[in-house]
Amino acid sequence: MFRGEGSLPAREPGARRRLRRSPPLGRLFTSNTFDVISDDAFMGLPHLEYLSLANNNLQSLPKDIFKGLDSLTNVDLRGNAFNCDCKLKWLVEWLGSTNATVEDIYCESPPEYKKRKINSLSPKEFDCIITEFEVYQSLPYQSLSVDTFSYMNDEHVVIAQPFTGKCIFLEWDHVEVMFRNYDNITGTSTVVCKPIVIESQLYVIVAQLFGGSHIYKRDIFANKFIKIQDIEILKIRKPNDIETFRIAEDWYFVVADSSKAGFTTVYKWNGNGFYSHQSLHAWYRDTDVEFLEIAGKPHLILSSSSQRPVIYQWNKGTNEFVKRFDIQDMEDAYAVKHFKVKEDVYICLTRFIGDSKVMKWGGSAFLDLQRMPSRGSMVFQPLQISNYQYAILGSDYSFTQVYYWDAEKAKFVKFQELNIQAPRSFIHVSIDKRDFLFASSFKGTTLIYKHVIVDLSA
């Protein structure tokens, strides 16, 4: 038993009462109006059997307060105003594992837990994991596209610099713990640098506004990129986006052309190079192309400044894409990007001015799910990082909005604001058990954010 003599020191008027470490023998700490107890208050009392902290002003308890008290048989915590937040999650876990008898205790706050019996709570009721994006590294140049790829057992990033005309290649420095530049492809007015790895060989499709677009191959012996092919300039006059994809055993890429006289064109790998496979349509000034699977079938969605987004489906018989239908009520959609939640397919549609949208595939068409006000938006990118689904809506005139997918509400909720000048693309990179968000900037510096997970109950 924890017994003894003595009295507690008087408290100054208005001072906060704190129970610090007690001597090996002391009195029961009952009805003393303590506000706080230090985590080592009962250290050195391994034979303590009975502990009463009843009828104080305790709203929480330090996580390790019962550490080393293996002889406890009875604990009385009644009559306190416990705040049942993440800092008290450990107590719920301890109550479920201790052999000591603990009288029923109740939550006083927050309101949704008021008068709930703490002894009956489950640790699963406490949502104590939060995430955020923190600036990790800044790259001193403007950028448009950002892509990641796996090559030679490592993760790489390639960034298109429109003003210097370069494709900048980055790798992770395991010693300095940061990203560093290791190679460039120099061109003119580069807008997209799209990597594709076929049978362990790295190729990069470099789309340029002037001087034509080209395909480069990584020569591992010379340790540099070599141009192997030009892309026909009569079809690709003003490239704006590139998607790479695989159907069955064949590799393809498609270039969205935004010129008045160009053709959005699909190219196919034939073992030696990429050659024109199908022109989807002319004169539509396509700004974005997205490859996705709907009901297990390959599809393309083309966005255009002159019409609603158009959905194409792959035809196995002809080995070509066939137009199916438009996405209704979405004129002036600059780009469409997709994501999945379990088996459901969703798309994020970007509008520069007006409302950007989230839509869900309903079996025969995409249906409205959610609208986000847009102001100068040219990217609305869904991203999955670990088990967290985000959507990031950029803006040329205000903060970039990060949304988090709320599984219970089945929609996105506002999560965080990022200060990025004229963002154009976002990509997730996972390396060395770290998750990063690359954010391109057309007018400022390219930013790398670290995805941070914080356990509030720790």
Tab-separated table of C-alpha atoms in Angstrom:
chain	number	residue	atom	x	y	z
A	1	MET	CA	0.000	0.000	0.000
A	2	PHE	CA	1.074	3.597	-0.625
A	3	ARG	CA	0.853	5.116	2.864
A	4	GLY	CA	2.587	7.762	4.934
A	5	GLU	CA	2.383	11.063	6.714
A	6	GLY	CA	2.939	14.640	5.790
A	7	SER	CA	1.107	17.499	4.193
A	8	LEU	CA	1.287	19.316	0.871
A	9	PRO	CA	2.800	22.809	0.624
A	10	ALA	CA	0.424	25.746	0.370
A	11	ARG	CA	-0.237	27.185	-3.097
A	12	GLU	CA	0.206	30.826	-3.999
A	13	PRO	CA	-3.111	32.494	-4.926
A	14	GLY	CA	-3.693	32.084	-8.690
A	15	ALA	CA	-0.704	29.749	-9.108
A	16	ARG	CA	-1.111	26.543	-11.079
A	17	ARG	CA	-0.849	23.458	-8.876
A	18	ARG	CA	1.581	20.827	-10.174
A	19	LEU	CA	2.349	17.459	-8.629
A	20	ARG	CA	6.041	16.716	-8.982
A	21	ARG	CA	7.959	13.633	-7.993
A	22	SER	CA	7.016	12.398	-4.550
A	23	PRO	CA	9.302	10.853	-1.926
A	24	PRO	CA	9.223	7.053	-1.628
A	25	LEU	CA	6.581	7.371	1.094
A	26	GLY	CA	3.829	9.980	0.927
A	27	ARG	CA	0.131	10.503	1.326
A	28	LEU	CA	-2.642	9.731	-1.153
A	29	PHE	CA	-3.075	12.580	-3.610
A	30	THR	CA	-6.831	12.991	-3.318
A	31	SER	CA	-8.871	16.217	-3.489
A	32	ASN	CA	-5.813	18.438	-3.820
A	33	THR	CA	-6.930	20.375	-6.944
A	34	PHE	CA	-3.832	19.483	-8.961
A	35	ASP	CA	-3.836	20.768	-12.542
A	36	VAL	CA	-0.761	18.955	-13.829
A	37	ILE	CA	1.307	15.936	-12.808
A	38	SER	CA	4.881	15.495	-13.978
A	39	ASP	CA	5.699	12.248	-15.776
A	40	ASP	CA	8.197	11.174	-13.090
A	41	ALA	CA	5.906	11.889	-10.130
A	42	PHE	CA	5.840	8.232	-9.032
A	43	MET	CA	9.235	7.120	-10.210
A	44	GLY	CA	11.067	4.876	-7.765
A	45	LEU	CA	7.903	3.323	-6.288
A	46	PRO	CA	7.858	-0.168	-7.851
A	47	HIS	CA	5.908	-1.607	-4.907
A	48	LEU	CA	3.104	0.924	-5.032
A	49	GLU	CA	-0.209	-0.950	-4.958
A	50	TYR	CA	-2.878	1.707	-4.454
A	51	LEU	CA	-2.906	5.110	-6.125
A	52	SER	CA	-5.654	7.697	-5.730
A	53	LEU	CA	-5.652	10.878	-7.823
A	54	ALA	CA	-9.393	11.392	-7.441
A	55	ASN	CA	-11.195	14.729	-7.262
A	56	ASN	CA	-8.451	16.956	-8.651
A	57	ASN	CA	-8.497	19.335	-11.619
A	58	LEU	CA	-6.685	16.943	-13.941
A	59	GLN	CA	-7.549	17.232	-17.620
A	60	SER	CA	-4.838	14.840	-18.779
A	61	LEU	CA	-2.079	12.567	-17.516
A	62	PRO	CA	1.508	12.237	-18.764
A	63	LYS	CA	2.021	9.174	-20.932
A	64	ASP	CA	4.639	7.448	-18.741
A	65	ILE	CA	3.126	8.185	-15.340
A	66	PHE	CA	2.423	4.503	-14.591
A	67	LYS	CA	5.704	3.260	-16.061
A	68	GLY	CA	7.490	0.936	-13.613
A	69	LEU	CA	4.456	0.664	-11.311
A	70	ASP	CA	4.045	-3.055	-11.917
A	71	SER	CA	2.562	-3.721	-8.483
A	72	LEU	CA	-0.481	-1.489	-8.939
A	73	THR	CA	-3.737	-3.205	-8.017
A	74	ASN	CA	-6.056	-0.199	-7.670
A	75	VAL	CA	-6.077	3.217	-9.348
A	76	ASP	CA	-8.716	5.818	-8.551
A	77	LEU	CA	-8.982	8.649	-11.094
A	78	ARG	CA	-12.587	9.630	-10.468
A	79	GLY	CA	-13.750	13.225	-10.157
A	80	ASN	CA	-11.351	14.767	-12.692
A	81	ALA	CA	-12.233	16.850	-15.759
A	82	PHE	CA	-10.496	14.739	-18.366
A	83	ASN	CA	-10.127	16.161	-21.869
A	84	CYS	CA	-10.442	13.113	-24.130
A	85	ASP	CA	-8.149	14.212	-26.935
A	86	CYS	CA	-5.138	12.538	-28.500
A	87	LYS	CA	-2.982	13.175	-25.437
A	88	LEU	CA	-5.254	10.797	-23.518
A	89	LYS	CA	-5.293	8.029	-26.129
A	90	TRP	CA	-2.510	6.230	-24.282
A	91	LEU	CA	-4.713	6.020	-21.154
A	92	VAL	CA	-7.439	4.272	-23.127
A	93	GLU	CA	-4.844	1.791	-24.392
A	94	TRP	CA	-3.460	1.305	-20.866
A	95	LEU	CA	-6.933	0.698	-19.421
A	96	GLY	CA	-7.374	-2.087	-21.936
A	97	SER	CA	-4.152	-3.825	-20.924
A	98	THR	CA	-3.614	-3.212	-17.181
A	99	ASN	CA	-4.454	-5.767	-14.500
A	100	ALA	CA	-5.157	-3.006	-11.981
A	101	THR	CA	-8.722	-2.199	-10.961
A	102	VAL	CA	-9.697	1.246	-12.216
A	103	GLU	CA	-12.992	2.809	-11.209
A	104	ASP	CA	-15.117	4.229	-14.010
A	105	ILE	CA	-13.954	7.639	-15.192
A	106	TYR	CA	-15.584	10.037	-17.657
A	107	CYS	CA	-14.704	12.613	-20.279
A	108	GLU	CA	-15.512	16.240	-19.558
A	109	SER	CA	-14.474	17.476	-22.983
A	110	PRO	CA	-14.529	17.863	-25.961
A	111	PRO	CA	-18.320	18.279	-26.319
A	112	GLU	CA	-18.777	15.181	-28.472
A	113	TYR	CA	-17.165	13.050	-25.750
A	114	LYS	CA	-18.686	14.731	-22.694
A	115	LYS	CA	-19.858	12.148	-20.125
A	116	ARG	CA	-18.493	9.261	-22.211
A	117	LYS	CA	-16.978	6.524	-20.067
A	118	ILE	CA	-13.234	6.476	-20.727
A	119	ASN	CA	-13.011	2.830	-19.671
A	120	SER	CA	-15.315	1.943	-22.589
A	121	LEU	CA	-13.575	3.987	-25.296
A	122	SER	CA	-11.586	2.305	-28.060
A	123	PRO	CA	-8.214	3.616	-29.298
A	124	LYS	CA	-9.703	3.516	-32.804
A	125	GLU	CA	-12.001	6.389	-31.831
A	126	PHE	CA	-9.021	8.725	-31.646
A	127	ASP	CA	-7.895	10.147	-34.993
A	128	CYS	CA	-4.459	11.335	-33.960
A	129	ILE	CA	-2.446	11.151	-37.170
A	130	ILE	CA	-2.092	14.418	-39.066
A	131	THR	CA	-0.052	15.255	-42.141
A	132	GLU	CA	1.330	18.394	-43.728
A	133	PHE	CA	3.650	19.548	-46.483
A	134	GLU	CA	6.805	21.367	-45.380
A	135	VAL	CA	9.265	23.095	-47.723
A	136	TYR	CA	12.337	20.862	-47.905
A	137	GLN	CA	14.392	22.193	-50.814
A	138	SER	CA	14.235	25.043	-53.303
A	139	LEU	CA	15.562	24.841	-56.870
A	140	PRO	CA	16.557	28.258	-58.288
A	141	TYR	CA	14.805	28.080	-61.645
A	142	GLN	CA	11.385	28.194	-63.302
A	143	SER	CA	9.804	25.010	-64.587
A	144	LEU	CA	6.803	23.533	-66.366
A	145	SER	CA	6.554	19.747	-66.349
A	146	VAL	CA	7.915	17.539	-63.567
A	147	ASP	CA	8.100	13.755	-63.886
A	148	THR	CA	9.589	10.893	-61.922
A	149	PHE	CA	10.889	7.556	-63.167
A	150	SER	CA	12.637	4.426	-61.890
A	151	TYR	CA	15.897	3.562	-63.630
A	152	MET	CA	18.947	1.511	-62.685
A	153	ASN	CA	17.433	0.625	-59.298
A	154	ASP	CA	16.951	4.230	-58.284
A	155	GLU	CA	14.360	7.005	-58.447
A	156	HIS	CA	14.968	10.022	-60.674
A	157	VAL	CA	13.214	13.308	-61.442
A	158	VAL	CA	13.226	15.251	-64.716
A	159	ILE	CA	12.133	18.882	-64.902
A	160	ALA	CA	11.378	20.950	-68.017
A	161	GLN	CA	12.822	24.477	-67.948
A	162	PRO	CA	11.056	26.599	-70.592
A	163	PHE	CA	13.325	29.642	-70.485
A	164	THR	CA	16.687	27.851	-70.607
A	165	GLY	CA	15.280	25.125	-72.854
A	166	LYS	CA	16.697	22.335	-70.682
A	167	CYS	CA	15.543	19.032	-69.285
A	168	ILE	CA	17.138	18.884	-65.832
A	169	PHE	CA	17.722	15.425	-64.331
A	170	LEU	CA	17.872	15.024	-60.559
A	171	GLU	CA	18.890	12.143	-58.332
A	172	TRP	CA	18.793	11.651	-54.581
A	173	ASP	CA	22.042	12.259	-52.726
A	174	HIS	CA	21.982	9.704	-49.896
A	175	VAL	CA	24.850	11.442	-48.089
A	176	GLU	CA	23.742	15.071	-48.341
A	177	VAL	CA	20.088	13.972	-48.052
A	178	MET	CA	18.883	16.215	-50.858
A	179	PHE	CA	18.208	16.183	-54.602
A	180	ARG	CA	21.043	17.113	-56.963
A	181	ASN	CA	21.389	17.687	-60.707
A	182	TYR	CA	23.356	15.023	-62.568
A	183	ASP	CA	22.617	15.655	-66.264
A	184	ASN	CA	20.820	17.911	-68.772
A	185	ILE	CA	19.331	17.793	-72.226
A	186	THR	CA	19.650	21.221	-73.845
A	187	GLY	CA	17.063	22.417	-76.351
A	188	THR	CA	14.857	25.413	-77.123
A	189	SER	CA	11.633	26.452	-75.336
A	190	THR	CA	11.231	23.035	-73.717
A	191	VAL	CA	7.728	22.475	-72.316
A	192	VAL	CA	7.660	18.736	-71.515
A	193	CYS	CA	10.395	16.201	-70.710
A	194	LYS	CA	8.676	12.801	-70.593
A	195	PRO	CA	10.664	9.709	-69.539
A	196	ILE	CA	9.754	6.177	-70.558
A	197	VAL	CA	11.714	3.015	-69.684
A	198	ILE	CA	11.350	0.113	-72.128
A	199	GLU	CA	13.183	-3.147	-71.390
A	200	SER	CA	15.582	-1.364	-69.005
A	201	GLN	CA	16.420	1.309	-71.604
A	202	LEU	CA	15.615	4.941	-70.759
A	203	TYR	CA	14.137	7.218	-73.421
A	204	VAL	CA	13.081	10.843	-72.997
A	205	ILE	CA	10.543	12.590	-75.239
A	206	VAL	CA	11.437	16.289	-75.344
A	207	ALA	CA	8.589	18.533	-76.510
A	208	GLN	CA	9.576	22.041	-77.664
A	209	LEU	CA	7.657	25.051	-78.919
A	210	PHE	CA	10.413	25.902	-81.397
A	211	GLY	CA	12.948	23.768	-83.214
A	212	GLY	CA	10.824	20.640	-83.279
A	213	SER	CA	10.424	17.864	-80.707
A	214	HIS	CA	12.823	14.953	-80.291
A	215	ILE	CA	13.431	11.596	-78.615
A	216	TYR	CA	16.629	10.913	-76.682
A	217	LYS	CA	18.186	7.677	-75.473
A	218	ARG	CA	20.342	7.239	-72.398
A	219	ASP	CA	23.705	5.782	-73.411
A	220	ILE	CA	24.994	4.022	-70.286
A	221	PHE	CA	28.472	3.542	-71.761
A	222	ALA	CA	28.947	7.187	-72.744
A	223	ASN	CA	26.938	8.231	-69.665
A	224	LYS	CA	24.936	10.815	-71.597
A	225	PHE	CA	21.757	11.346	-73.610
A	226	ILE	CA	21.877	10.895	-77.387
A	227	LYS	CA	19.210	12.124	-79.793
A	228	ILE	CA	17.850	9.192	-81.781
A	229	GLN	CA	14.709	10.537	-83.429
A	230	ASP	CA	12.827	13.673	-84.492
A	231	ILE	CA	9.054	13.924	-84.079
A	232	GLU	CA	7.275	14.949	-87.281
A	233	ILE	CA	6.866	18.707	-87.202
A	234	LEU	CA	3.851	18.802	-89.545
A	235	LYS	CA	1.682	17.080	-86.927
A	236	ILE	CA	3.231	18.313	-83.691
A	237	ARG	CA	3.485	22.086	-84.045
A	238	LYS	CA	2.734	23.292	-80.503
A	239	PRO	CA	2.990	20.418	-77.993
A	240	ASN	CA	1.416	21.015	-74.618
A	241	ASP	CA	1.288	17.646	-72.838
A	242	ILE	CA	2.582	14.075	-73.221
A	243	GLU	CA	1.284	10.805	-71.760
A	244	THR	CA	3.065	7.448	-71.914
A	245	PHE	CA	1.205	4.170	-71.512
A	246	ARG	CA	1.206	0.466	-72.260
A	247	ILE	CA	-1.609	-1.595	-73.788
A	248	ALA	CA	-1.063	-5.362	-73.728
A	249	GLU	CA	2.625	-5.724	-74.679
A	250	ASP	CA	2.931	-2.510	-76.686
A	251	TRP	CA	4.302	0.856	-75.548
A	252	TYR	CA	2.830	4.174	-76.692
A	253	PHE	CA	2.979	7.878	-76.068
A	254	VAL	CA	0.530	10.567	-77.113
A	255	VAL	CA	1.239	14.263	-77.647
A	256	ALA	CA	-1.521	16.837	-77.117
A	257	ASP	CA	-0.996	19.570	-79.714
A	258	SER	CA	-2.462	23.008	-78.974
A	259	SER	CA	-1.834	24.697	-82.335
A	260	LYS	CA	-4.564	25.609	-84.807
A	261	ALA	CA	-3.105	23.330	-87.475
A	262	GLY	CA	-1.637	20.498	-85.402
A	263	PHE	CA	-2.821	16.969	-84.676
A	264	THR	CA	-2.920	15.274	-81.298
A	265	THR	CA	-1.061	12.092	-82.206
A	266	VAL	CA	-0.449	8.634	-80.737
A	267	TYR	CA	3.010	7.108	-81.318
A	268	LYS	CA	3.875	3.410	-80.964
A	269	TRP	CA	7.184	1.714	-80.147
A	270	ASN	CA	8.224	-0.761	-82.858
A	271	GLY	CA	11.426	-2.064	-81.297
A	272	ASN	CA	13.698	0.559	-82.827
A	273	GLY	CA	11.834	3.816	-82.345
A	274	PHE	CA	8.456	5.486	-82.005
A	275	TYR	CA	6.369	6.014	-85.093
A	276	SER	CA	3.019	7.672	-85.763
A	277	HIS	CA	0.197	5.247	-84.987
A	278	GLN	CA	-2.968	7.370	-84.970
A	279	SER	CA	-3.956	11.024	-85.295
A	280	LEU	CA	-6.947	11.611	-83.044
A	281	HIS	CA	-8.208	14.869	-84.494
A	282	ALA	CA	-7.054	18.138	-85.963
A	283	TRP	CA	-7.851	21.797	-85.312
A	284	TYR	CA	-9.058	21.339	-81.746
A	285	ARG	CA	-6.093	22.919	-79.966
A	286	ASP	CA	-5.752	20.238	-77.274
A	287	THR	CA	-4.122	21.373	-74.054
A	288	ASP	CA	-3.979	18.097	-72.085
A	289	VAL	CA	-4.218	14.336	-72.537
A	290	GLU	CA	-4.861	11.757	-69.814
A	291	PHE	CA	-4.606	7.961	-70.078
A	292	LEU	CA	-6.770	5.909	-67.718
A	293	GLU	CA	-8.660	2.657	-67.469
A	294	ILE	CA	-12.437	2.625	-67.071
A	295	ALA	CA	-14.044	-0.758	-66.380
A	296	GLY	CA	-10.745	-2.404	-67.309
A	297	LYS	CA	-10.589	-0.781	-70.767
A	298	PRO	CA	-7.963	1.780	-71.897
A	299	HIS	CA	-9.239	5.317	-72.467
A	300	LEU	CA	-7.884	8.747	-73.329
A	301	ILE	CA	-9.396	12.057	-72.256
A	302	LEU	CA	-8.463	15.085	-74.358
A	303	SER	CA	-8.959	18.591	-73.008
A	304	SER	CA	-9.218	21.519	-75.386
A	305	SER	CA	-9.696	25.269	-75.358
A	306	SER	CA	-12.278	24.950	-78.114
A	307	GLN	CA	-14.612	22.175	-76.908
A	308	ARG	CA	-15.652	20.022	-73.973
A	309	PRO	CA	-13.266	17.223	-72.896
A	310	VAL	CA	-13.551	14.224	-75.219
A	311	ILE	CA	-13.294	10.580	-74.124
A	312	TYR	CA	-11.783	7.971	-76.448
A	313	GLN	CA	-11.881	4.197	-75.868
A	314	TRP	CA	-9.389	1.641	-77.181
A	315	ASN	CA	-10.782	-0.742	-79.793
A	316	LYS	CA	-9.096	-4.148	-79.686
A	317	GLY	CA	-10.187	-4.997	-83.208
A	318	THR	CA	-8.598	-2.008	-84.910
A	319	ASN	CA	-5.946	-1.309	-82.236
A	320	GLU	CA	-6.967	2.340	-82.270
A	321	PHE	CA	-8.829	4.782	-80.067
A	322	VAL	CA	-12.458	5.521	-80.956
A	323	LYS	CA	-14.346	8.615	-79.810
A	324	ARG	CA	-17.120	7.812	-77.329
A	325	PHE	CA	-18.575	11.027	-75.889
A	326	ASP	CA	-17.935	14.468	-74.422
A	327	ILE	CA	-17.930	15.408	-70.750
A	328	GLN	CA	-20.956	17.647	-70.426
A	329	ASP	CA	-21.012	21.168	-68.940
A	330	MET	CA	-17.226	21.495	-68.828
A	331	GLU	CA	-16.332	23.922	-71.595
A	332	ASP	CA	-12.905	25.517	-71.221
A	333	ALA	CA	-11.480	22.678	-69.139
A	334	TYR	CA	-7.720	23.114	-69.410
A	335	ALA	CA	-6.748	19.674	-68.085
A	336	VAL	CA	-8.211	16.421	-66.748
A	337	LYS	CA	-6.403	14.109	-64.307
A	338	HIS	CA	-7.785	10.926	-62.765
A	339	PHE	CA	-7.515	9.002	-59.510
A	340	LYS	CA	-9.118	5.958	-57.937
A	341	VAL	CA	-10.619	5.314	-54.511
A	342	LYS	CA	-10.938	1.550	-54.158
A	343	GLU	CA	-12.623	0.562	-57.434
A	344	ASP	CA	-14.249	3.929	-58.171
A	345	VAL	CA	-12.782	6.188	-60.879
A	346	TYR	CA	-12.754	9.973	-60.412
A	347	ILE	CA	-11.414	12.870	-62.454
A	348	CYS	CA	-10.210	16.360	-61.513
A	349	LEU	CA	-11.004	18.941	-64.210
A	350	THR	CA	-9.121	22.246	-64.219
A	351	ARG	CA	-10.572	25.575	-65.261
A	352	PHE	CA	-8.522	28.758	-65.402
A	353	ILE	CA	-11.503	30.892	-64.361
A	354	GLY	CA	-14.761	29.549	-62.928
A	355	ASP	CA	-15.222	26.291	-61.067
A	356	SER	CA	-12.859	23.364	-61.313
A	357	LYS	CA	-14.606	20.060	-60.706
A	358	VAL	CA	-14.320	16.584	-59.263
A	359	MET	CA	-16.445	14.032	-61.119
A	360	LYS	CA	-17.137	10.340	-60.539
A	361	TRP	CA	-17.660	7.634	-63.138
A	362	GLY	CA	-21.269	6.486	-62.875
A	363	GLY	CA	-21.225	3.542	-65.262
A	364	SER	CA	-22.031	5.364	-68.474
A	365	ALA	CA	-20.839	8.925	-67.857
A	366	PHE	CA	-18.894	11.096	-65.407
A	367	LEU	CA	-21.189	12.734	-62.857
A	368	ASP	CA	-20.642	15.925	-60.857
A	369	LEU	CA	-19.367	15.338	-57.341
A	370	GLN	CA	-17.757	18.573	-56.169
A	371	ARG	CA	-16.865	22.077	-57.336
A	372	MET	CA	-13.815	24.108	-56.315
A	373	PRO	CA	-13.588	27.848	-57.092
A	374	SER	CA	-10.728	28.493	-59.514
A	375	ARG	CA	-8.789	31.685	-60.027
A	376	GLY	CA	-5.987	31.384	-62.522
A	377	SER	CA	-5.795	27.584	-62.207
A	378	MET	CA	-3.851	25.534	-64.760
A	379	VAL	CA	-3.341	22.385	-62.695
A	380	PHE	CA	-5.650	20.322	-60.467
A	381	GLN	CA	-3.562	17.284	-59.665
A	382	PRO	CA	-4.731	14.284	-57.606
A	383	LEU	CA	-1.920	12.512	-55.742
A	384	GLN	CA	-1.791	9.499	-53.464
A	385	ILE	CA	0.937	9.476	-50.828
A	386	SER	CA	0.973	6.331	-48.687
A	387	ASN	CA	-2.677	5.913	-47.690
A	388	TYR	CA	-3.508	9.593	-48.117
A	389	GLN	CA	-5.348	10.863	-51.177
A	390	TYR	CA	-4.874	14.539	-52.039
A	391	ALA	CA	-5.860	16.895	-54.824
A	392	ILE	CA	-3.840	20.073	-55.380
A	393	LEU	CA	-5.425	23.053	-57.132
A	394	GLY	CA	-2.847	25.577	-58.306
A	395	SER	CA	-3.434	29.276	-58.852
A	396	ASP	CA	-1.603	32.064	-60.667
A	397	TYR	CA	-3.219	34.740	-58.481
A	398	SER	CA	-3.526	33.303	-54.969
A	399	PHE	CA	-2.417	30.416	-52.770
A	400	THR	CA	-2.396	26.854	-54.036
A	401	GLN	CA	-5.076	24.832	-52.259
A	402	VAL	CA	-4.350	21.312	-51.044
A	403	TYR	CA	-7.425	19.150	-50.491
A	404	TYR	CA	-7.598	15.906	-48.526
A	405	TRP	CA	-9.993	13.075	-49.379
A	406	ASP	CA	-12.432	12.493	-46.510
A	407	ALA	CA	-13.468	8.845	-46.796
A	408	GLU	CA	-16.571	9.284	-44.639
A	409	LYS	CA	-17.851	12.260	-46.627
A	410	ALA	CA	-16.599	10.745	-49.912
A	411	LYS	CA	-15.284	14.110	-51.064
A	412	PHE	CA	-12.323	16.464	-50.701
A	413	VAL	CA	-11.980	18.891	-47.801
A	414	LYS	CA	-9.606	21.854	-47.509
A	415	PHE	CA	-6.342	20.817	-45.962
A	416	GLN	CA	-3.460	23.260	-46.485
A	417	GLU	CA	-2.399	26.330	-48.468
A	418	LEU	CA	0.948	26.480	-50.307
A	419	ASN	CA	2.652	29.607	-51.594
A	420	ILE	CA	3.805	28.729	-55.120
A	421	GLN	CA	4.177	31.197	-57.976
A	422	ALA	CA	2.234	30.085	-61.078
A	423	PRO	CA	2.353	26.309	-60.465
A	424	ARG	CA	2.043	24.087	-63.525
A	425	SER	CA	2.526	20.524	-62.280
A	426	PHE	CA	2.860	18.439	-59.127
A	427	ILE	CA	4.432	15.008	-58.724
A	428	HIS	CA	4.992	12.648	-55.793
A	429	VAL	CA	8.449	11.129	-55.314
A	430	SER	CA	9.122	8.399	-52.754
A	431	ILE	CA	12.719	7.648	-51.829
A	432	ASP	CA	14.675	6.527	-48.753
A	433	LYS	CA	11.406	6.038	-46.823
A	434	ARG	CA	10.613	9.703	-47.431
A	435	ASP	CA	7.795	11.195	-49.471
A	436	PHE	CA	8.253	14.423	-51.409
A	437	LEU	CA	6.025	16.698	-53.437
A	438	PHE	CA	7.649	18.484	-56.379
A	439	ALA	CA	5.908	21.708	-57.397
A	440	SER	CA	6.885	23.359	-60.665
A	441	SER	CA	6.683	27.142	-61.014
A	442	PHE	CA	6.406	29.084	-64.253
A	443	LYS	CA	7.349	32.396	-62.602
A	444	GLY	CA	9.324	31.534	-59.476
A	445	THR	CA	11.488	28.849	-57.931
A	446	THR	CA	10.715	25.149	-58.154
A	447	LEU	CA	9.851	23.863	-54.689
A	448	ILE	CA	10.227	20.455	-53.058
A	449	TYR	CA	7.975	19.734	-50.093
A	450	LYS	CA	8.352	16.910	-47.620
A	451	HIS	CA	5.211	15.017	-46.631
A	452	VAL	CA	5.283	14.918	-42.833
A	453	ILE	CA	3.205	12.553	-40.702
A	454	VAL	CA	2.720	13.559	-37.059
A	455	ASP	CA	1.211	11.371	-34.316
A	456	LEU	CA	-0.471	13.731	-31.856
A	457	SER	CA	-0.784	10.954	-29.297
A	458	ALA	CA	2.974	10.401	-29.118
